[in-house]
Amino acid sequence: MTTTHAPTQHAPEQHGSAATAPRPPRGPAATFALHLGGMAVAMLLGMLLLAPVATALAGAAGWDLAAAGPEAAALVMATTMTLGMAVWMVHRGHHLRAVGEMSAAMVLPFAVGLAPYWAGLVSAADALVAGHVLMLPAMAGTMLLRRSEYTGGHVHAPARTAAWRAVEAVAHRWPTLLALGLTFDSWLRPGIPPAWMLAVLGAEYLVIGAVRREFHRDRLLAAHVAGLVVYLGLAAVAATAPVAVAGPVVAAGWLLHVAWDVALHRADRVTWRWFAEACIVIDLVVGVTVLLSL
């Protein structure tokens, strides 16, 4: 009796490629550096966004920060940078202990820098420079003391109290906080943005979607092209009409764009969710403050 053997099927040899090769894990040093870099960016954003808020609030209370001496400047810088860094750390899931330690590492260098100023050894400007120079080494030293906190893969820590859950919820809304900081000046000095910015509003999501390859000659692309046409028309009207007409047109364009932002945020299409969230706040604030300026 003849036995027939089925031919042996050999799986084709798979060669590693950029698309299929597993991504190598980051080493402890790279993870440490990314943690430090993220906190540095967060503290700079905190200072840039919150320092004008502090200056405006002090001015409203009749206090001129510029004439208050280096102590007031150091307090504002340390506080605004620490708040930005703390929000980022909470968003990343660090425990309250780590946030408190890092906050102390950012505030104490300013006290160290002011000590020789109080002793008459350095100028006020040098004291502030010393505070900034000492801050990064103090942060890195604090991170080295808690290496496991900053060199391993990090997951969001569970909230322990209602207050901490509230802080964590606020931290996760960092795009909203960023947008509020960027538009804070609009409440103090409301005005009418240039008409050409309406054209930018109409084109931004079309450009972002094209770069991210979100469009496939479907209705989504047609809707964004139609939106661009509408906003080009609004820009043309606002650029040529008298102020009495241009102002409401500009306000309507910014407020109408809020609906566009919300739709993309809910659909999680075309743009990044954080970008859409920030745009919702920015467009709403600008539209409302334009109406207030009228």
Short mmCIF file of C-alpha atoms in Angstrom, two decimals:
data_model
loop_
_atom_site.label_atom_id
_atom_site.label_comp_id
_atom_site.label_asym_id
_atom_site.label_seq_id
_atom_site.Cartn_x
_atom_site.Cartn_y
_atom_site.Cartn_z
CA MET A 1 0.00 0.00 0.00
CA THR A 2 1.37 3.30 -1.01
CA THR A 3 1.31 6.04 1.58
CA THR A 4 1.09 9.57 0.33
CA HIS A 5 2.72 12.16 2.48
CA ALA A 6 1.45 15.69 2.29
CA PRO A 7 4.19 18.14 1.45
CA THR A 8 5.52 19.86 4.50
CA GLN A 9 4.51 23.47 4.60
CA HIS A 10 7.25 25.69 5.90
CA ALA A 11 6.23 29.08 7.15
CA PRO A 12 8.00 31.76 5.18
CA GLU A 13 10.91 33.25 7.04
CA GLN A 14 9.95 36.62 8.45
CA HIS A 15 12.59 39.23 8.41
CA GLY A 16 12.43 42.08 10.89
CA SER A 17 11.21 45.36 9.52
CA ALA A 18 10.52 48.80 10.87
CA ALA A 19 6.80 48.09 10.77
CA THR A 20 6.86 44.72 12.56
CA ALA A 21 9.94 44.81 14.77
CA PRO A 22 9.11 45.33 18.44
CA ARG A 23 10.01 48.70 19.76
CA PRO A 24 12.99 48.36 22.12
CA PRO A 25 12.22 49.48 25.65
CA ARG A 26 13.81 52.69 26.85
CA GLY A 27 16.62 52.28 29.32
CA PRO A 28 16.58 53.80 32.82
CA ALA A 29 18.81 56.71 31.77
CA ALA A 30 16.56 57.64 28.83
CA THR A 31 13.43 57.36 31.00
CA PHE A 32 15.07 59.52 33.66
CA ALA A 33 16.00 62.16 31.07
CA LEU A 34 12.49 62.17 29.59
CA HIS A 35 10.98 62.68 33.05
CA LEU A 36 13.33 65.59 33.74
CA GLY A 37 12.73 67.11 30.31
CA GLY A 38 8.95 66.85 30.68
CA MET A 39 9.00 68.58 34.05
CA ALA A 40 11.34 71.29 32.74
CA VAL A 41 8.97 72.04 29.85
CA ALA A 42 5.98 72.03 32.22
CA MET A 43 7.61 74.49 34.62
CA LEU A 44 8.58 76.84 31.77
CA LEU A 45 5.01 76.76 30.46
CA GLY A 46 3.76 77.41 33.98
CA MET A 47 5.93 80.50 34.26
CA LEU A 48 5.07 81.82 30.79
CA LEU A 49 1.33 81.28 31.21
CA LEU A 50 0.81 82.09 34.89
CA ALA A 51 3.28 84.94 35.47
CA PRO A 52 1.12 87.40 33.45
CA VAL A 53 -1.88 86.25 35.49
CA ALA A 54 -0.02 86.95 38.75
CA THR A 55 1.11 90.36 37.47
CA ALA A 56 -2.43 91.29 36.44
CA LEU A 57 -3.92 90.20 39.76
CA ALA A 58 -1.26 92.12 41.68
CA GLY A 59 -1.90 95.20 39.57
CA ALA A 60 -5.63 94.94 40.21
CA ALA A 61 -4.83 94.90 43.93
CA GLY A 62 -2.61 97.98 43.59
CA TRP A 63 0.69 96.12 43.98
CA ASP A 64 3.46 96.78 41.44
CA LEU A 65 5.50 93.58 41.26
CA ALA A 66 8.24 95.26 39.23
CA ALA A 67 8.96 97.63 42.12
CA ALA A 68 8.55 95.08 44.89
CA GLY A 69 12.13 93.75 44.86
CA PRO A 70 13.67 90.40 43.95
CA GLU A 71 11.77 88.58 46.70
CA ALA A 72 8.45 89.18 44.95
CA ALA A 73 9.92 88.22 41.56
CA ALA A 74 11.39 85.03 43.04
CA LEU A 75 8.06 84.19 44.68
CA VAL A 76 6.14 84.62 41.42
CA MET A 77 8.67 82.65 39.37
CA ALA A 78 8.96 79.80 41.87
CA THR A 79 5.20 79.56 42.38
CA THR A 80 4.22 79.63 38.71
CA MET A 81 6.91 77.14 37.70
CA THR A 82 6.05 74.83 40.58
CA LEU A 83 2.36 74.89 39.70
CA GLY A 84 3.09 73.97 36.08
CA MET A 85 5.39 71.16 37.14
CA ALA A 86 2.95 69.88 39.80
CA VAL A 87 0.07 69.72 37.32
CA TRP A 88 2.24 67.70 34.94
CA MET A 89 3.38 65.32 37.69
CA VAL A 90 -0.19 64.71 38.84
CA HIS A 91 -1.19 64.10 35.21
CA ARG A 92 1.63 61.55 34.96
CA GLY A 93 0.37 59.77 38.04
CA HIS A 94 3.04 60.61 40.63
CA HIS A 95 2.12 60.33 44.28
CA LEU A 96 1.65 63.38 46.49
CA ARG A 97 4.97 62.70 48.23
CA ALA A 98 6.89 62.94 44.96
CA VAL A 99 5.05 66.12 43.95
CA GLY A 100 5.82 67.71 47.32
CA GLU A 101 9.51 66.76 47.17
CA MET A 102 9.89 68.15 43.67
CA SER A 103 8.07 71.35 44.64
CA ALA A 104 10.50 71.87 47.50
CA ALA A 105 13.42 71.25 45.13
CA MET A 106 12.14 74.08 42.92
CA VAL A 107 11.44 76.61 45.67
CA LEU A 108 14.51 76.17 47.89
CA PRO A 109 17.07 77.23 45.23
CA PHE A 110 15.51 80.69 45.15
CA ALA A 111 15.89 80.98 48.92
CA VAL A 112 19.53 79.91 48.56
CA GLY A 113 20.06 82.49 45.80
CA LEU A 114 18.50 85.29 47.85
CA ALA A 115 20.66 84.62 50.93
CA PRO A 116 23.82 86.29 49.51
CA TYR A 117 21.66 89.17 48.22
CA TRP A 118 20.35 89.78 51.73
CA ALA A 119 23.95 89.71 52.93
CA GLY A 120 24.86 92.38 50.38
CA LEU A 121 27.23 90.12 48.43
CA VAL A 122 25.39 89.96 45.07
CA SER A 123 22.90 92.03 43.11
CA ALA A 124 19.19 91.30 42.85
CA ALA A 125 19.60 90.11 39.24
CA ASP A 126 22.41 87.74 40.24
CA ALA A 127 20.28 86.33 43.06
CA LEU A 128 17.48 85.47 40.62
CA VAL A 129 19.93 83.96 38.15
CA ALA A 130 21.39 81.80 40.93
CA GLY A 131 17.91 80.54 41.79
CA HIS A 132 17.29 79.46 38.22
CA VAL A 133 20.73 77.89 37.81
CA LEU A 134 20.41 75.85 41.01
CA MET A 135 16.89 74.64 40.22
CA LEU A 136 17.72 71.94 37.65
CA PRO A 137 20.49 70.34 39.74
CA ALA A 138 18.12 70.35 42.73
CA MET A 139 15.43 68.65 40.65
CA ALA A 140 17.89 66.07 39.28
CA GLY A 141 19.19 65.37 42.78
CA THR A 142 15.66 64.82 44.07
CA MET A 143 14.99 62.43 41.21
CA LEU A 144 18.18 60.48 41.98
CA LEU A 145 17.02 60.03 45.56
CA ARG A 146 13.85 58.39 44.20
CA ARG A 147 15.30 56.61 41.18
CA SER A 148 12.57 53.99 41.04
CA GLU A 149 10.00 56.80 40.68
CA TYR A 150 11.66 58.23 37.59
CA THR A 151 13.48 55.38 35.82
CA GLY A 152 10.74 52.78 35.43
CA GLY A 153 7.59 52.61 33.37
CA HIS A 154 5.08 54.86 35.05
CA VAL A 155 1.39 54.18 35.53
CA HIS A 156 -1.25 56.42 36.96
CA ALA A 157 -1.35 56.02 40.69
CA PRO A 158 -4.75 55.46 42.30
CA ALA A 159 -6.27 58.49 43.94
CA ARG A 160 -6.37 58.13 47.72
CA THR A 161 -8.67 60.94 48.79
CA ALA A 162 -11.47 63.01 47.31
CA ALA A 163 -9.20 66.07 47.32
CA TRP A 164 -6.48 64.19 45.45
CA ARG A 165 -9.02 62.92 42.92
CA ALA A 166 -10.08 66.53 42.36
CA VAL A 167 -6.47 67.60 41.82
CA GLU A 168 -5.94 64.68 39.44
CA ALA A 169 -9.09 65.56 37.50
CA VAL A 170 -7.86 69.14 37.08
CA ALA A 171 -4.41 67.93 36.00
CA HIS A 172 -5.93 65.73 33.30
CA ARG A 173 -7.54 68.85 31.87
CA TRP A 174 -4.16 70.37 31.10
CA PRO A 175 -5.18 71.39 27.55
CA THR A 176 -7.95 73.51 29.09
CA LEU A 177 -5.51 75.04 31.58
CA LEU A 178 -3.05 75.77 28.78
CA ALA A 179 -5.78 77.42 26.70
CA LEU A 180 -6.97 79.52 29.64
CA GLY A 181 -3.43 80.73 30.23
CA LEU A 182 -2.96 81.61 26.56
CA THR A 183 -6.20 83.62 26.47
CA PHE A 184 -5.99 85.27 29.90
CA ASP A 185 -4.92 88.57 28.38
CA SER A 186 -8.06 88.60 26.22
CA TRP A 187 -10.19 89.23 29.31
CA LEU A 188 -7.99 92.14 30.40
CA ARG A 189 -7.66 93.78 26.97
CA PRO A 190 -10.48 92.48 24.77
CA GLY A 191 -10.25 93.38 21.12
CA ILE A 192 -11.07 92.20 17.61
CA PRO A 193 -8.55 89.76 16.07
CA PRO A 194 -7.47 90.40 12.46
CA ALA A 195 -9.85 89.18 9.78
CA TRP A 196 -7.22 86.89 8.23
CA MET A 197 -7.32 84.72 11.36
CA LEU A 198 -10.75 83.51 10.26
CA ALA A 199 -9.08 82.04 7.18
CA VAL A 200 -6.60 80.28 9.48
CA LEU A 201 -9.48 78.86 11.52
CA GLY A 202 -11.07 77.48 8.37
CA ALA A 203 -7.85 75.91 7.12
CA GLU A 204 -6.24 74.53 10.29
CA TYR A 205 -8.16 71.25 10.56
CA LEU A 206 -7.98 70.69 6.81
CA VAL A 207 -4.17 70.98 6.97
CA ILE A 208 -3.85 68.87 10.13
CA GLY A 209 -6.13 66.19 8.73
CA ALA A 210 -4.17 66.07 5.49
CA VAL A 211 -0.86 65.76 7.33
CA ARG A 212 -2.29 62.99 9.52
CA ARG A 213 -3.83 61.28 6.44
CA GLU A 214 -7.32 61.36 7.90
CA PHE A 215 -9.04 62.17 4.62
CA HIS A 216 -9.82 59.58 1.96
CA ARG A 217 -11.88 61.56 -0.57
CA ASP A 218 -14.95 60.99 1.55
CA ARG A 219 -17.65 63.20 3.07
CA LEU A 220 -15.29 64.22 5.88
CA LEU A 221 -12.95 65.84 3.39
CA ALA A 222 -15.86 67.52 1.59
CA ALA A 223 -17.15 68.92 4.89
CA HIS A 224 -13.76 70.44 5.74
CA VAL A 225 -13.37 71.93 2.28
CA ALA A 226 -16.83 73.47 2.63
CA GLY A 227 -15.84 74.83 6.04
CA LEU A 228 -12.77 76.45 4.53
CA VAL A 229 -14.91 78.11 1.85
CA VAL A 230 -17.31 79.46 4.49
CA TYR A 231 -14.48 80.87 6.59
CA LEU A 232 -12.78 82.44 3.59
CA GLY A 233 -16.08 84.21 2.94
CA LEU A 234 -16.31 85.37 6.56
CA ALA A 235 -12.72 86.63 6.39
CA ALA A 236 -13.46 88.58 3.21
CA VAL A 237 -16.53 90.21 4.79
CA ALA A 238 -14.67 91.08 7.99
CA ALA A 239 -11.76 92.57 6.04
CA THR A 240 -13.91 94.84 3.88
CA ALA A 241 -16.91 95.73 6.05
CA PRO A 242 -17.03 98.61 8.55
CA VAL A 243 -16.20 97.84 12.17
CA ALA A 244 -19.87 97.77 13.14
CA VAL A 245 -20.31 94.78 10.83
CA ALA A 246 -16.82 93.26 10.98
CA GLY A 247 -16.87 92.88 14.77
CA PRO A 248 -19.98 90.66 14.94
CA VAL A 249 -18.77 88.67 11.92
CA VAL A 250 -15.42 87.96 13.61
CA ALA A 251 -17.17 87.00 16.86
CA ALA A 252 -19.57 84.69 14.99
CA GLY A 253 -16.66 83.03 13.18
CA TRP A 254 -14.82 82.23 16.41
CA LEU A 255 -17.94 81.05 18.23
CA LEU A 256 -19.07 78.95 15.25
CA HIS A 257 -15.68 77.26 15.28
CA VAL A 258 -16.41 75.96 18.79
CA ALA A 259 -18.99 73.59 17.33
CA TRP A 260 -16.38 72.37 14.84
CA ASP A 261 -13.93 71.76 17.71
CA VAL A 262 -16.52 69.88 19.76
CA ALA A 263 -17.50 67.65 16.83
CA LEU A 264 -13.90 66.61 16.16
CA HIS A 265 -13.19 66.13 19.86
CA ARG A 266 -16.20 63.81 20.23
CA ALA A 267 -15.39 61.91 17.04
CA ASP A 268 -11.67 61.68 17.87
CA ARG A 269 -10.90 62.25 14.20
CA VAL A 270 -8.73 64.55 12.10
CA THR A 271 -6.86 66.20 14.98
CA TRP A 272 -5.58 65.27 18.40
CA ARG A 273 -8.12 65.27 21.23
CA TRP A 274 -5.95 67.53 23.39
CA PHE A 275 -5.67 70.02 20.53
CA ALA A 276 -9.42 70.04 19.97
CA GLU A 277 -10.03 70.52 23.71
CA ALA A 278 -7.66 73.50 23.84
CA CYS A 279 -9.25 74.99 20.71
CA ILE A 280 -12.72 74.76 22.29
CA VAL A 281 -11.58 77.00 25.14
CA ILE A 282 -9.54 79.39 22.98
CA ASP A 283 -12.28 79.89 20.39
CA LEU A 284 -14.93 80.36 23.07
CA VAL A 285 -12.88 82.91 25.02
CA VAL A 286 -11.91 84.88 21.91
CA GLY A 287 -15.49 84.92 20.60
CA VAL A 288 -16.92 86.07 23.93
CA THR A 289 -14.27 88.74 24.50
CA VAL A 290 -14.83 90.10 20.98
CA LEU A 291 -18.50 90.54 21.87
CA LEU A 292 -17.46 92.25 25.11
CA SER A 293 -15.21 94.63 23.18
CA LEU A 294 -18.16 95.61 21.00
#
